[in-house]
XYZ file of C-alpha atoms in Angstrom:
340
model
C 161.875 -48.129 191.087
C 158.424 -48.375 192.731
C 158.401 -52.284 192.977
C 161.627 -51.983 194.949
C 160.476 -49.305 197.259
C 157.077 -51.069 197.683
C 159.462 -54.511 198.266
C 161.272 -52.775 201.155
C 158.059 -51.900 202.696
C 156.361 -55.253 202.453
C 159.764 -56.669 204.109
C 159.175 -54.689 207.185
C 155.418 -54.714 207.082
C 155.685 -58.263 207.592
C 158.001 -58.050 210.798
C 155.566 -55.538 212.280
C 158.217 -52.866 211.574
C 156.580 -50.428 209.298
C 154.749 -47.604 210.673
C 153.550 -43.816 209.994
C 153.134 -45.031 206.321
C 151.728 -42.583 203.902
C 152.261 -42.415 199.876
C 155.127 -40.249 200.248
C 156.680 -41.066 203.450
C 157.216 -44.344 205.772
C 158.917 -45.292 209.342
C 160.916 -48.344 209.946
C 161.321 -49.232 213.713
C 165.141 -49.405 214.910
C 165.785 -49.324 218.270
C 162.081 -48.797 218.886
C 161.292 -52.548 217.694
C 162.282 -53.145 221.505
C 160.848 -50.610 223.118
C 158.884 -47.950 221.515
C 159.996 -44.394 222.677
C 156.567 -43.253 221.597
C 154.972 -44.757 224.376
C 156.868 -42.890 226.827
C 154.551 -39.825 225.692
C 151.651 -41.448 227.397
C 147.471 -41.042 226.528
C 147.466 -37.608 225.496
C 149.995 -38.768 222.200
C 147.946 -41.543 221.630
C 144.602 -39.103 221.307
C 146.862 -36.923 219.010
C 147.924 -39.282 216.617
C 143.988 -41.080 216.634
C 143.109 -37.424 215.441
C 146.086 -37.182 212.964
C 144.535 -40.184 211.092
C 140.727 -39.433 211.922
C 140.385 -35.639 211.428
C 141.274 -35.795 207.641
C 139.582 -38.871 206.574
C 136.283 -37.534 208.088
C 137.341 -33.785 207.243
C 137.076 -32.761 211.247
C 138.374 -29.002 211.746
C 138.971 -28.850 215.507
C 139.276 -25.477 216.940
C 142.882 -25.533 216.515
C 145.551 -27.194 214.379
C 146.931 -30.390 216.126
C 150.613 -29.641 214.731
C 152.254 -26.370 213.787
C 155.332 -26.134 211.762
C 157.327 -23.103 213.178
C 160.345 -21.916 210.844
C 163.009 -20.483 212.780
C 165.282 -19.563 209.935
C 164.802 -19.240 206.267
C 169.208 -20.118 206.093
C 171.004 -23.324 205.437
C 174.916 -23.791 205.262
C 174.429 -26.901 202.598
C 173.218 -26.717 199.000
C 171.912 -30.145 198.324
C 171.375 -31.470 194.881
C 167.659 -32.386 195.492
C 166.471 -29.480 197.485
C 163.809 -27.102 196.016
C 164.501 -24.126 197.816
C 166.392 -21.310 196.576
C 168.196 -20.336 199.465
C 170.787 -17.892 197.457
C 167.788 -15.805 196.322
C 166.109 -15.367 199.375
C 166.859 -12.580 202.176
C 167.980 -14.284 205.028
C 165.734 -13.932 208.000
C 165.631 -15.249 211.833
C 162.660 -15.345 213.654
C 162.759 -13.418 216.916
C 161.510 -14.698 220.477
C 158.789 -12.138 220.524
C 157.343 -13.566 217.643
C 157.999 -16.858 218.917
C 156.363 -16.325 222.292
C 153.283 -14.923 220.672
C 152.920 -18.108 218.964
C 153.584 -20.075 221.905
C 150.966 -18.074 224.290
C 148.515 -19.085 221.732
C 149.448 -22.737 221.125
C 149.558 -23.129 225.264
C 145.656 -21.793 225.135
C 144.472 -24.503 222.717
C 147.135 -27.187 224.332
C 148.750 -27.583 221.195
C 150.111 -31.130 220.630
C 153.146 -31.024 218.439
C 155.422 -28.303 217.309
C 158.047 -28.783 214.682
C 161.055 -26.036 214.575
C 161.810 -25.808 210.833
C 160.320 -25.435 207.477
C 162.649 -24.223 204.475
C 165.800 -23.655 206.982
C 168.399 -25.612 208.848
C 167.224 -24.825 212.164
C 170.813 -25.509 214.178
C 171.782 -22.163 212.348
C 169.856 -20.446 214.942
C 171.352 -18.991 217.931
C 168.973 -19.462 220.035
C 167.714 -22.833 219.296
C 168.030 -24.592 222.793
C 166.153 -21.404 224.275
C 163.310 -21.701 222.086
C 162.836 -25.411 222.683
C 162.729 -25.140 226.416
C 160.181 -22.404 225.836
C 158.284 -24.762 223.871
C 158.364 -27.534 226.390
C 157.445 -24.880 229.302
C 154.241 -23.759 226.865
C 153.347 -27.612 227.329
C 153.774 -28.874 223.958
C 153.948 -32.333 223.948
C 156.119 -33.121 221.226
C 159.086 -30.611 220.314
C 161.128 -31.841 217.037
C 162.744 -30.738 214.517
C 164.615 -32.001 211.227
C 168.384 -31.118 210.662
C 171.075 -32.358 208.283
C 173.411 -32.823 211.479
C 176.444 -31.041 209.970
C 176.293 -28.131 212.818
C 176.371 -30.336 215.727
C 178.973 -30.736 218.143
C 179.230 -32.448 222.112
C 178.091 -29.449 223.774
C 175.045 -28.225 221.436
C 173.916 -31.748 221.512
C 173.966 -32.088 225.330
C 172.213 -28.368 225.528
C 169.302 -29.539 222.967
C 168.783 -32.854 224.802
C 168.451 -30.741 228.382
C 166.306 -27.982 226.608
C 163.609 -30.819 226.628
C 163.638 -31.825 222.733
C 161.443 -35.011 222.346
C 162.266 -36.114 218.778
C 165.588 -34.977 216.322
C 165.210 -36.102 212.612
C 168.683 -36.463 210.770
C 168.881 -36.280 206.905
C 171.616 -38.530 206.118
C 170.824 -39.772 202.156
C 173.290 -42.874 201.774
C 175.430 -44.833 203.510
C 177.827 -44.359 200.670
C 180.068 -41.578 201.348
C 180.448 -40.954 197.617
C 176.765 -40.658 197.151
C 176.179 -38.709 200.468
C 178.600 -36.067 199.765
C 177.358 -35.987 196.234
C 173.720 -35.073 197.450
C 174.338 -32.888 200.526
C 176.816 -30.490 198.942
C 178.823 -28.759 201.695
C 178.793 -31.439 204.182
C 180.941 -34.524 204.794
C 179.670 -38.054 205.530
C 181.719 -39.203 208.356
C 181.608 -36.285 210.134
C 177.955 -36.092 209.804
C 177.823 -39.904 210.815
C 179.713 -38.958 213.742
C 177.532 -36.471 214.904
C 174.537 -38.369 215.198
C 176.772 -41.156 217.018
C 177.945 -38.788 219.413
C 174.096 -37.435 220.018
C 172.969 -40.734 220.747
C 175.764 -41.632 222.917
C 175.468 -38.296 225.055
C 171.485 -38.882 225.279
C 171.952 -42.398 226.683
C 175.090 -41.251 229.108
C 172.743 -38.591 230.413
C 170.207 -41.747 231.080
C 167.483 -39.718 228.935
C 165.014 -41.713 226.521
C 164.252 -38.412 224.786
C 164.970 -37.313 222.354
C 163.940 -40.190 219.720
C 166.463 -39.944 217.276
C 165.777 -40.774 213.770
C 167.744 -40.721 210.177
C 165.697 -40.525 206.831
C 166.703 -40.630 203.469
C 165.138 -39.008 200.235
C 164.723 -41.741 197.701
C 165.866 -41.637 194.165
C 167.527 -43.875 191.762
C 170.926 -43.117 192.903
C 170.101 -44.729 196.474
C 167.204 -46.813 195.847
C 169.260 -50.156 195.991
C 170.738 -49.521 199.249
C 167.622 -49.058 201.442
C 167.971 -52.500 202.533
C 171.275 -51.926 203.780
C 170.463 -48.438 205.139
C 168.119 -49.926 207.547
C 170.615 -52.754 208.609
C 173.460 -50.009 209.182
C 171.087 -47.855 211.460
C 168.396 -50.151 212.983
C 170.625 -50.772 216.421
C 171.820 -47.446 216.643
C 168.672 -44.927 216.489
C 165.118 -45.228 216.826
C 163.575 -45.140 213.837
C 164.542 -45.044 210.188
C 162.268 -42.875 207.464
C 162.255 -43.050 203.857
C 160.407 -40.280 201.724
C 159.751 -40.130 198.184
C 161.752 -37.831 195.777
C 159.421 -34.991 194.547
C 160.417 -33.528 191.314
C 157.813 -30.624 190.931
C 159.577 -27.179 190.695
C 163.016 -28.915 191.235
C 165.837 -26.084 191.018
C 168.747 -28.571 191.106
C 167.872 -29.776 187.516
C 167.047 -33.616 188.589
C 164.406 -35.169 186.706
C 164.004 -38.651 187.965
C 161.032 -39.442 189.982
C 158.728 -42.670 190.815
C 156.890 -43.394 187.509
C 153.206 -44.111 188.543
C 149.592 -43.012 188.264
C 149.314 -39.955 190.653
C 145.214 -40.071 191.559
C 144.800 -36.945 193.605
C 143.081 -36.959 197.144
C 142.313 -34.415 199.499
C 145.420 -33.331 201.443
C 145.449 -34.330 205.024
C 147.291 -31.131 206.206
C 144.487 -29.124 205.701
C 142.844 -30.719 208.709
C 146.249 -31.284 210.530
C 148.456 -28.439 210.815
C 149.517 -24.852 209.888
C 153.056 -23.488 209.023
C 154.478 -20.114 210.282
C 157.901 -19.153 208.425
C 160.469 -16.789 210.318
C 158.754 -13.622 209.325
C 155.319 -14.277 210.396
C 153.584 -15.779 207.648
C 151.187 -18.111 207.864
C 150.749 -20.805 205.139
C 148.156 -23.610 204.777
C 150.965 -26.509 204.376
C 154.503 -27.525 203.860
C 154.313 -27.625 200.381
C 154.610 -23.849 199.820
C 157.412 -23.128 200.120
C 157.404 -20.419 197.577
C 154.984 -18.792 199.930
C 152.108 -18.397 197.123
C 149.108 -18.651 198.894
C 149.970 -16.921 202.481
C 146.858 -17.135 204.275
C 147.992 -14.175 206.933
C 150.936 -13.321 209.394
C 151.003 -13.859 212.838
C 151.506 -10.072 213.606
C 148.145 -9.351 212.563
C 146.135 -12.326 212.622
C 146.008 -15.289 215.588
C 146.662 -19.185 214.295
C 142.961 -19.693 215.291
C 141.525 -16.769 213.030
C 143.234 -18.341 210.375
C 142.690 -21.768 210.992
C 138.722 -21.079 211.052
C 138.919 -18.165 208.476
C 136.760 -18.574 205.096
C 139.999 -18.733 202.964
C 140.968 -21.994 204.258
C 137.674 -23.445 204.469
C 137.106 -22.689 200.805
C 140.141 -24.514 200.266
C 139.492 -27.638 202.296
C 135.977 -27.432 200.268
C 137.567 -27.187 196.960
C 140.105 -30.160 198.102
C 136.857 -32.399 199.254
C 135.406 -31.685 195.794
C 138.662 -32.583 193.772
C 138.999 -29.179 192.213
C 142.868 -29.082 193.120
C 143.361 -26.905 190.105
C 141.482 -23.900 191.301
C 144.436 -23.712 193.891
C 147.594 -22.670 192.422
C 149.910 -24.188 195.114
C 148.206 -27.340 195.087
C 147.551 -28.143 191.316
C 150.978 -29.786 190.662
C 151.389 -30.497 194.402
C 153.019 -34.276 194.490
C 152.139 -34.858 198.386
C 148.243 -35.635 198.330
C 148.014 -38.417 195.802
C 147.093 -42.122 196.499
């Protein structure tokens, strides 16, 4: 499996279409190979991406995170086969506008580069999603984005999201085979989801907007691995970028056991120098891997993000990572994100 996965990456690397490469994720340029939408963000975006790479490499802690994952809700309309989030056991919660404004006020103060409006849930389930996007753009956030399964879209909502100022949207579409997709994304219908993506792009183009940048991505597993090449060909002239993320097996609640078999050498996790996560009830987390909230750092109702980012608690975690003592942090001990 690993050889096939890497073979796909090598093909597009030679064509200069492979970007944003990490051990667990990569992107391949679709229509962005003709005119890269990222360039439209300007110099500030280039500075942001430079810091994104440089800060973890040299263990640089800026005064504020480069990026925030802000969870609008912890609910989802699907029950995907490979999902690790125990939605059925979680009390449904939605972030209120006052909490979001508190986050955005501080983000504006520190000129936050990027915000993603999801963590565990499907953001299109939040009734104020378009209003929240507009507020983030008003706060001066350069890149406002979210991931979505795309099933709840309709033409009106698509236009509202575009006109609110959304900069990037990533649709999870794990196969171009309807049978495989419907099996993975339980509760979704392949043809409806793909049509929603097509309609979203068509509406954006009709409005003569370059943004949002539209991406589709799949979680790569044994069942869909062999279609990676055809997946790129299907989407490359329809969306800006195509993403592939490596399947994570740890704590998987659906019973899937296959994973990429390779020697895993842990390295300091880049997220500790890049981002923070805020859940819909205000809990502040150090990374996207702590979806069970095992190591909360504080709460936005009683702490500022700057306080948490520069806290002794988070600095101690960074120090342990630098020394390779991952086993002393329960949430990091078995995490599959930070391996070489």
